[in-house]
Amino acid sequence: MNRAKRIGLNSLLAAALIVVVSGCGNSNDAGNTANDGANNAPAADNGAGNSAAANTPAATDDPYKDHLDISLSWWGIGVGFQQHDELVQKIEKDFNVTLKPVDIGWDNYKEKNQVWSAAGQLPDIITNSIVNDNPATYNQWVSQGLVHALPEDLSAYPNLEKVAKAPDVQGVYRDGKLYAIPRMTYPNTDMWAVDRAIFVRKDWMDKLGLQDPKSFDEFDAMMKAFADKDPDGNGKNDTTGIAMNTLGYFKGVFMPTFPQFDNSSWLQEDGKWIPYYASKQMDQVMVQARQLYADGGLDPDFAVEKAGEANQKFYQGKAGALAFASNSVSGSAGVKAEWEKANPGKNFFDNVKILHLWPAADGTIYRHTTQSFWSETMINAEVDDAKMSRILSIYDWLLSPEAKEMFDYGIEGKDYTKDASGAITITRPKEGDAYVALNKEYPSFDIVSQLAAWRNASTLEDSAANRAALGDNVVEFIQNELKWQMDNAKPIPTAFDIFSMSTPAKDKLSTINFDEDFTRIVLGKDDPVKMLHDAQKGYDGKGLQAAITEVTAEMAKLGK
Amino acid sequence: MGRTLGKDLFKHRYLYLLLLPTVLFYVLFQYVPMYGVLLAFKEFKYHGGILSGPWVGMDNFKDLVAQSDFWRAFWNTLYISCGRLAFEFPIAIILALLINEVAREKMKKFYQTVYTFPHFISWVIISGIMFNFLGNAGVLNQIIASLGFHKVTFLTDPGLFRAIVFISNIWKEVGWSAIIYLAAIAGINPELYEAAYVDGAGRFQQLKSVTWPSIRGTAAIMLILAVGNAMNGGFDQIFNLYNPGVYSTGDIIDTYTYRSAFSDGLGFGVTTAVGLFKAVLNFSLLYLANFIVKRLGGEGLV
């Protein structure tokens, strides 16, 4: 090929490329304009949305006349909704909707939501937990119009309104509007006490002649003994002290040393409001955690295990203690059931107990507490008014007493009957001495029943439903623990206002991942206090001091 | 001229038609998405996509270089990549040469299959296997403990992490990487070996004077490509194997970017800046390696 030809061919190919590229570019622009249009729409009709929502229930004809498709995301919803069981059918029929499940996983839901938000593919009903975990992201979503504000007048949805007016939900409002429906865990902050527990092998303690520890050093010695003194008597060095479900539960061990470390809250120190990881009290926590690890009292694999993986070590008699929650004892995948499965013929309550924490330096025994909600529902900004009011109706119903009765007892007429006086007779089949669990009967149960609010409070009640479902001994175990905590312990002094407080510098603190540094320091070989101080210096580079100044100023405005 | 070109195109139209899907593929999936690098100089807006955000100049890069974690990841990437070039790269060549020396054809195929197989297992599975193998209650530690030594925390020790990365990657990929050298060896004219044999060359001398010079060109090109890939460091592997305990030696730019973009909320603009930074470095390294290979008398890529 001669030179001229070659140049000609090249330019032709280049021209072809440009045509293709610009073709794609154009279609992209078209996509953008379409997006912009969709973006403007919800912003423009926000006001109209309010009145429409308020009017709908008052309208004479059926408010659910038009059939709607609603997509919603939830952890593991793909499997849960696969059977399209009667619970899902009931909601779909009552509200004339089709629910389209969108799967998210516990390991990746935040990533998935971020990706979908960037790609414009968020479902109508979004399950997320950024309000407290990543306030910066929440603010971005709000300011960039990704999510719908709830109508200011929620009087048509009385159950929802109650949530919106709860005291510690006020921090979720932005410019007077609520952009998320917080998923309430408990009606108050006291019941969180059962969300931390150290399960311990009573039989191992007896065998080694150990008493309940009265200080961290005694606890450390006990865990070390579990690791070194062959508590299972198999002649092998194959046991460890404490394993953890996740790091969050393990933090409970340090409640007496530094209460606010347990619930990752802010505290006042030297006249300033600071996050727990900037506190002087962290020094001692780091020293103790390192000591526990170096002594072999802490599961050496804790940093590489995935959530829940280490529980097996406790069930299978390879760990003497498990950091988890006392309400996690119940259920078919709960601590009791799993432990008894791995130890056939042995009774859980004869061999395992909850180890209560020792008092702090000031003599107080602390118990876990935090905000009364965890995670939230958000509604896609592209949802129109009709769909918005339908979603709010569904959520209002999910929070109603009728829905609670369904979640407690199942479907009326099938799983239970109610006589004129309101007395309930459970009619669903039994499995052994307990009734078949509702989540076994209805695969969607754990999803539908917890869409709007967690079921934690209900599962803690001493009710006929729970005694039937969980067994008397489990209900009593949890009740006793709750009572012990209320009688003996005080909630961690917690600055609830700061959790969802948003200031420019505080929002940027989400780039600090103290859990990772904590793990690194525990595993490290250098002096833990020095490593901690180095990490704290690094946080200053991420705007820690500015955040402290801003939050202290905000708190001063609140008179705190 | 136009007429000649048109004729030429028409004459070879079927060849160009065959080429078209590949060209389209590269345009659609490699060149078009490149406009995304603009995000490195913009603030990302969820609605309206990449082009709609306001320009922020070099702010994203300024944010980035202020992060100490970024520099840690940068140096780790360099160390790990150099380690891969020093340890992983030559081993594939050595393996190819060794397999080639196996006399029986069937055994040759057997070894090749055995060494290639791990390539098809994903890192997710391998990390699970390694965890069972190297964990505190794993096989290796049980052996160590039964011999009376202290157990070793293989997976959380920053000092051991890079070694584990290299060894596991060699185990997984060495057979696969050796294929290209085996192919090059298969293409050597047998007459060369016969001539060498007649001249009295032993097997080692044949290897030194016939086989190696014949695959040296392939090795040079593979080296250039590997250097051009240096800033990548192997996301799949490290993401599945690392944990906060080994960030100090194991966190690479890709894993740092992933965490920053999705978990820690550093923002898509900054993380795109990381990507662009990396791509520019990769490109310079590729060019440099190419230049050096050419200066040393080898055949380069461009």
GROMACS .gro file of C-alpha atoms in nm, chain B:
model
  302
  561MET     CA    1  -0.662   0.904  -0.445
  562GLY     CA    2  -1.009   0.861  -0.310
  563ARG     CA    3  -1.095   0.629  -0.592
  564THR     CA    4  -0.794   0.410  -0.530
  565LEU     CA    5  -0.876   0.391  -0.161
  566GLY     CA    6  -1.237   0.311  -0.232
  567LYS     CA    7  -1.128   0.039  -0.468
  568ASP     CA    8  -0.886  -0.091  -0.215
  569LEU     CA    9  -1.149  -0.101   0.056
  570PHE     CA   10  -1.395  -0.267  -0.179
  571LYS     CA   11  -1.139  -0.522  -0.286
  572HIS     CA   12  -1.071  -0.626   0.074
  573ARG     CA   13  -1.428  -0.563   0.196
  574TYR     CA   14  -1.465  -0.900   0.362
  575LEU     CA   15  -1.146  -0.854   0.558
  576TYR     CA   16  -1.265  -0.514   0.680
  577LEU     CA   17  -1.601  -0.665   0.763
  578LEU     CA   18  -1.427  -0.922   0.977
  579LEU     CA   19  -1.233  -0.646   1.149
  580LEU     CA   20  -1.541  -0.435   1.218
  581PRO     CA   21  -1.675  -0.615   1.530
  582THR     CA   22  -1.340  -0.580   1.704
  583VAL     CA   23  -1.312  -0.214   1.615
  584LEU     CA   24  -1.666  -0.156   1.734
  585PHE     CA   25  -1.595  -0.343   2.055
  586TYR     CA   26  -1.299  -0.122   2.135
  587VAL     CA   27  -1.481   0.193   2.044
  588LEU     CA   28  -1.790   0.110   2.246
  589PHE     CA   29  -1.634  -0.043   2.553
  590GLN     CA   30  -1.290   0.116   2.571
  591TYR     CA   31  -1.304   0.457   2.406
  592VAL     CA   32  -1.658   0.579   2.469
  593PRO     CA   33  -1.644   0.520   2.847
  594MET     CA   34  -1.328   0.730   2.856
  595TYR     CA   35  -1.534   1.045   2.878
  596GLY     CA   36  -1.591   0.932   3.237
  597VAL     CA   37  -1.243   1.058   3.331
  598LEU     CA   38  -1.390   1.408   3.312
  599LEU     CA   39  -1.539   1.324   3.651
  600ALA     CA   40  -1.190   1.361   3.796
  601PHE     CA   41  -1.226   1.737   3.740
  602LYS     CA   42  -1.592   1.762   3.834
  603GLU     CA   43  -1.817   1.727   4.133
  604PHE     CA   44  -2.045   1.429   4.081
  605LYS     CA   45  -2.419   1.488   4.056
  606TYR     CA   46  -2.642   1.186   4.089
  607HIS     CA   47  -2.897   1.318   3.848
  608GLY     CA   48  -2.782   1.407   3.504
  609GLY     CA   49  -2.483   1.177   3.499
  610ILE     CA   50  -2.117   1.242   3.459
  611LEU     CA   51  -2.125   1.548   3.236
  612SER     CA   52  -2.367   1.758   3.437
  613GLY     CA   53  -2.166   1.834   3.753
  614PRO     CA   54  -1.980   2.163   3.797
  615TRP     CA   55  -1.609   2.180   3.715
  616VAL     CA   56  -1.384   2.188   4.022
  617GLY     CA   57  -1.042   2.208   3.861
  618MET     CA   58  -0.777   2.014   4.045
  619ASP     CA   59  -0.968   2.003   4.377
  620ASN     CA   60  -1.023   1.628   4.361
  621PHE     CA   61  -0.651   1.573   4.317
  622LYS     CA   62  -0.573   1.808   4.603
  623ASP     CA   63  -0.815   1.616   4.828
  624LEU     CA   64  -0.648   1.297   4.722
  625VAL     CA   65  -0.287   1.380   4.788
  626ALA     CA   66  -0.388   1.510   5.131
  627GLN     CA   67  -0.501   1.159   5.230
  628SER     CA   68  -0.220   0.972   5.401
  629ASP     CA   69  -0.396   0.644   5.325
  630PHE     CA   70  -0.366   0.717   4.956
  631TRP     CA   71   0.011   0.742   4.973
  632ARG     CA   72   0.030   0.425   5.175
  633ALA     CA   73  -0.175   0.252   4.903
  634PHE     CA   74   0.043   0.407   4.633
  635TRP     CA   75   0.367   0.274   4.777
  636ASN     CA   76   0.213  -0.063   4.855
  637THR     CA   77   0.102  -0.092   4.494
  638LEU     CA   78   0.454  -0.017   4.375
  639TYR     CA   79   0.612  -0.267   4.615
  640ILE     CA   80   0.364  -0.541   4.532
  641SER     CA   81   0.398  -0.482   4.158
  642CYS     CA   82   0.776  -0.490   4.175
  643GLY     CA   83   0.749  -0.808   4.378
  644ARG     CA   84   0.524  -0.958   4.115
  645LEU     CA   85   0.776  -0.868   3.843
  646ALA     CA   86   1.064  -1.009   4.044
  647PHE     CA   87   0.900  -1.331   4.171
  648GLU     CA   88   0.594  -1.412   3.967
  649PHE     CA   89   0.711  -1.311   3.622
  650PRO     CA   90   1.022  -1.533   3.587
  651ILE     CA   91   0.860  -1.837   3.747
  652ALA     CA   92   0.619  -1.880   3.455
  653ILE     CA   93   0.915  -1.889   3.216
  654ILE     CA   94   1.101  -2.136   3.433
  655LEU     CA   95   0.794  -2.356   3.455
  656ALA     CA   96   0.749  -2.349   3.077
  657LEU     CA   97   1.112  -2.446   3.028
  658LEU     CA   98   1.080  -2.727   3.282
  659ILE     CA   99   0.758  -2.864   3.134
  660ASN     CA  100   0.924  -2.855   2.796
  661GLU     CA  101   1.202  -3.076   2.927
  662VAL     CA  102   0.958  -3.351   3.029
  663ALA     CA  103   1.025  -3.620   2.772
  664ARG     CA  104   0.695  -3.807   2.768
  665GLU     CA  105   0.422  -3.623   2.584
  666LYS     CA  106   0.147  -3.754   2.815
  667MET     CA  107   0.326  -3.643   3.131
  668LYS     CA  108   0.384  -3.304   2.972
  669LYS     CA  109   0.009  -3.262   2.915
  670PHE     CA  110  -0.061  -3.388   3.265
  671TYR     CA  111   0.165  -3.133   3.431
  672GLN     CA  112   0.036  -2.854   3.214
  673THR     CA  113  -0.324  -2.935   3.307
  674VAL     CA  114  -0.246  -2.962   3.675
  675TYR     CA  115  -0.064  -2.629   3.681
  676THR     CA  116  -0.328  -2.451   3.473
  677PHE     CA  117  -0.630  -2.571   3.667
  678PRO     CA  118  -0.614  -2.329   3.966
  679HIS     CA  119  -0.649  -2.039   3.722
  680PHE     CA  120  -1.017  -2.124   3.687
  681ILE     CA  121  -1.097  -2.099   4.058
  682SER     CA  122  -1.210  -1.755   4.167
  683TRP     CA  123  -1.031  -1.565   4.441
  684VAL     CA  124  -1.345  -1.576   4.655
  685ILE     CA  125  -1.314  -1.953   4.677
  686ILE     CA  126  -0.938  -1.952   4.712
  687SER     CA  127  -0.954  -1.703   4.996
  688GLY     CA  128  -1.196  -1.937   5.174
  689ILE     CA  129  -0.963  -2.229   5.121
  690MET     CA  130  -0.665  -2.025   5.239
  691PHE     CA  131  -0.853  -1.914   5.547
  692ASN     CA  132  -0.924  -2.275   5.638
  693PHE     CA  133  -0.568  -2.367   5.566
  694LEU     CA  134  -0.386  -2.077   5.731
  695GLY     CA  135  -0.628  -1.974   6.011
  696ASN     CA  136  -0.557  -2.025   6.377
  697ALA     CA  137  -0.731  -2.363   6.374
  698GLY     CA  138  -0.614  -2.436   6.018
  699VAL     CA  139  -0.413  -2.736   5.904
  700LEU     CA  140  -0.083  -2.554   5.889
  701ASN     CA  141  -0.114  -2.412   6.240
  702GLN     CA  142  -0.220  -2.749   6.374
  703ILE     CA  143   0.099  -2.898   6.234
  704ILE     CA  144   0.304  -2.610   6.372
  705ALA     CA  145   0.141  -2.649   6.714
  706SER     CA  146   0.186  -3.027   6.721
  707LEU     CA  147   0.557  -2.978   6.653
  708GLY     CA  148   0.568  -2.764   6.964
  709PHE     CA  149   0.604  -2.423   6.801
  710HIS     CA  150   0.386  -2.116   6.854
  711LYS     CA  151   0.100  -2.074   6.612
  712VAL     CA  152   0.155  -1.814   6.340
  713THR     CA  153  -0.106  -1.551   6.250
  714PHE     CA  154  -0.046  -1.584   5.877
  715LEU     CA  155  -0.340  -1.379   5.759
  716THR     CA  156  -0.317  -1.083   5.993
  717ASP     CA  157   0.058  -1.032   6.007
  718PRO     CA  158   0.155  -0.735   5.790
  719GLY     CA  159   0.505  -0.877   5.754
  720LEU     CA  160   0.379  -1.197   5.594
  721PHE     CA  161   0.100  -1.058   5.380
  722ARG     CA  162   0.298  -0.977   5.067
  723ALA     CA  163   0.468  -1.316   5.071
  724ILE     CA  164   0.126  -1.479   5.094
  725VAL     CA  165   0.004  -1.265   4.805
  726PHE     CA  166   0.297  -1.368   4.585
  727ILE     CA  167   0.288  -1.736   4.673
  728SER     CA  168  -0.087  -1.773   4.631
  729ASN     CA  169  -0.082  -1.589   4.300
  730ILE     CA  170   0.202  -1.803   4.172
  731TRP     CA  171   0.007  -2.113   4.273
  732LYS     CA  172  -0.302  -1.988   4.093
  733GLU     CA  173  -0.160  -1.828   3.780
  734VAL     CA  174   0.176  -1.979   3.698
  735GLY     CA  175   0.037  -2.254   3.475
  736TRP     CA  176  -0.179  -2.010   3.287
  737SER     CA  177   0.105  -1.764   3.233
  738ALA     CA  178   0.331  -2.043   3.112
  739ILE     CA  179   0.099  -2.127   2.822
  740ILE     CA  180   0.224  -1.844   2.602
  741TYR     CA  181   0.585  -1.953   2.653
  742LEU     CA  182   0.497  -2.314   2.584
  743ALA     CA  183   0.335  -2.200   2.261
  744ALA     CA  184   0.647  -2.007   2.168
  745ILE     CA  185   0.860  -2.311   2.246
  746ALA     CA  186   0.635  -2.532   2.035
  747GLY     CA  187   0.704  -2.302   1.743
  748ILE     CA  188   1.081  -2.354   1.750
  749ASN     CA  189   1.215  -2.531   1.445
  750PRO     CA  190   1.322  -2.885   1.556
  751GLU     CA  191   1.612  -2.866   1.314
  752LEU     CA  192   1.779  -2.621   1.550
  753TYR     CA  193   1.777  -2.882   1.826
  754GLU     CA  194   1.899  -3.148   1.586
  755ALA     CA  195   2.185  -2.926   1.474
  756ALA     CA  196   2.274  -2.847   1.833
  757TYR     CA  197   2.261  -3.216   1.921
  758VAL     CA  198   2.492  -3.300   1.632
  759ASP     CA  199   2.728  -3.028   1.755
  760GLY     CA  200   2.735  -3.210   2.087
  761ALA     CA  201   2.516  -2.980   2.295
  762GLY     CA  202   2.367  -3.135   2.609
  763ARG     CA  203   2.013  -3.065   2.724
  764PHE     CA  204   2.115  -2.770   2.937
  765GLN     CA  205   2.316  -2.620   2.652
  766GLN     CA  206   2.022  -2.670   2.417
  767LEU     CA  207   1.804  -2.489   2.664
  768LYS     CA  208   2.053  -2.208   2.698
  769SER     CA  209   2.139  -2.165   2.333
  770VAL     CA  210   1.824  -2.269   2.147
  771THR     CA  211   1.513  -2.251   2.362
  772TRP     CA  212   1.583  -1.935   2.560
  773PRO     CA  213   1.693  -1.718   2.265
  774SER     CA  214   1.380  -1.832   2.081
  775ILE     CA  215   1.139  -1.721   2.351
  776ARG     CA  216   1.329  -1.415   2.465
  777GLY     CA  217   1.124  -1.191   2.235
  778THR     CA  218   0.800  -1.323   2.382
  779ALA     CA  219   0.936  -1.270   2.732
  780ALA     CA  220   1.030  -0.910   2.650
  781ILE     CA  221   0.681  -0.831   2.525
  782MET     CA  222   0.523  -0.997   2.828
  783LEU     CA  223   0.753  -0.792   3.049
  784ILE     CA  224   0.648  -0.468   2.883
  785LEU     CA  225   0.284  -0.559   2.930
  786ALA     CA  226   0.343  -0.655   3.291
  787VAL     CA  227   0.519  -0.326   3.363
  788GLY     CA  228   0.233  -0.139   3.196
  789ASN     CA  229   0.003  -0.313   3.439
  790ALA     CA  230   0.220  -0.232   3.739
  791MET     CA  231  -0.016   0.014   3.908
  792ASN     CA  232  -0.297  -0.242   3.910
  793GLY     CA  233  -0.152  -0.476   4.170
  794GLY     CA  234  -0.432  -0.735   4.154
  795PHE     CA  235  -0.761  -0.611   4.304
  796ASP     CA  236  -0.948  -0.945   4.307
  797GLN     CA  237  -0.680  -1.122   4.500
  798ILE     CA  238  -0.602  -0.855   4.755
  799PHE     CA  239  -0.963  -0.759   4.814
  800ASN     CA  240  -1.044  -1.116   4.906
  801LEU     CA  241  -0.738  -1.177   5.119
  802TYR     CA  242  -0.677  -0.858   5.311
  803ASN     CA  243  -0.814  -0.723   5.640
  804PRO     CA  244  -0.753  -0.409   5.845
  805GLY     CA  245  -0.459  -0.579   6.016
  806VAL     CA  246  -0.255  -0.583   5.695
  807TYR     CA  247  -0.355  -0.252   5.537
  808SER     CA  248  -0.009  -0.122   5.618
  809THR     CA  249   0.151  -0.357   5.367
  810GLY     CA  250  -0.139  -0.482   5.160
  811ASP     CA  251  -0.377  -0.196   5.081
  812ILE     CA  252  -0.330  -0.110   4.713
  813ILE     CA  253  -0.467   0.179   4.511
  814ASP     CA  254  -0.756  -0.027   4.374
  815THR     CA  255  -0.873  -0.154   4.712
  816TYR     CA  256  -0.829   0.193   4.860
  817THR     CA  257  -1.040   0.342   4.580
  818TYR     CA  258  -1.309   0.081   4.627
  819ARG     CA  259  -1.338   0.142   4.999
  820SER     CA  260  -1.329   0.516   4.955
  821ALA     CA  261  -1.596   0.524   4.685
  822PHE     CA  262  -1.843   0.281   4.835
  823SER     CA  263  -1.791   0.251   5.208
  824ASP     CA  264  -1.624   0.565   5.334
  825GLY     CA  265  -1.802   0.817   5.115
  826LEU     CA  266  -1.500   0.999   4.972
  827GLY     CA  267  -1.704   1.068   4.658
  828PHE     CA  268  -1.690   0.951   4.300
  829GLY     CA  269  -1.496   1.258   4.183
  830VAL     CA  270  -1.196   1.189   4.405
  831THR     CA  271  -1.197   0.820   4.327
  832THR     CA  272  -1.207   0.889   3.954
  833ALA     CA  273  -0.909   1.113   4.010
  834VAL     CA  274  -0.731   0.811   4.159
  835GLY     CA  275  -0.817   0.609   3.850
  836LEU     CA  276  -0.686   0.875   3.615
  837PHE     CA  277  -0.371   0.918   3.818
  838LYS     CA  278  -0.313   0.545   3.800
  839ALA     CA  279  -0.379   0.526   3.427
  840VAL     CA  280  -0.133   0.805   3.353
  841LEU     CA  281   0.134   0.632   3.562
  842ASN     CA  282   0.065   0.298   3.394
  843PHE     CA  283   0.099   0.458   3.055
  844SER     CA  284   0.430   0.621   3.142
  845LEU     CA  285   0.564   0.296   3.283
  846LEU     CA  286   0.459   0.109   2.970
  847TYR     CA  287   0.637   0.361   2.754
  848LEU     CA  288   0.947   0.349   2.970
  849ALA     CA  289   0.964  -0.030   2.962
  850ASN     CA  290   0.917  -0.030   2.589
  851PHE     CA  291   1.197   0.221   2.550
  852ILE     CA  292   1.434   0.021   2.767
  853VAL     CA  293   1.362  -0.308   2.590
  854LYS     CA  294   1.424  -0.144   2.254
  855ARG     CA  295   1.750   0.012   2.376
  856LEU     CA  296   1.864  -0.332   2.490
  857GLY     CA  297   1.815  -0.456   2.136
  858GLY     CA  298   1.485  -0.634   2.181
  859GLU     CA  299   1.168  -0.585   1.985
  860GLY     CA  300   0.926  -0.346   2.147
  861LEU     CA  301   0.552  -0.305   2.112
  862VAL     CA  302   0.550   0.029   1.933
   0.00000   0.00000   0.00000
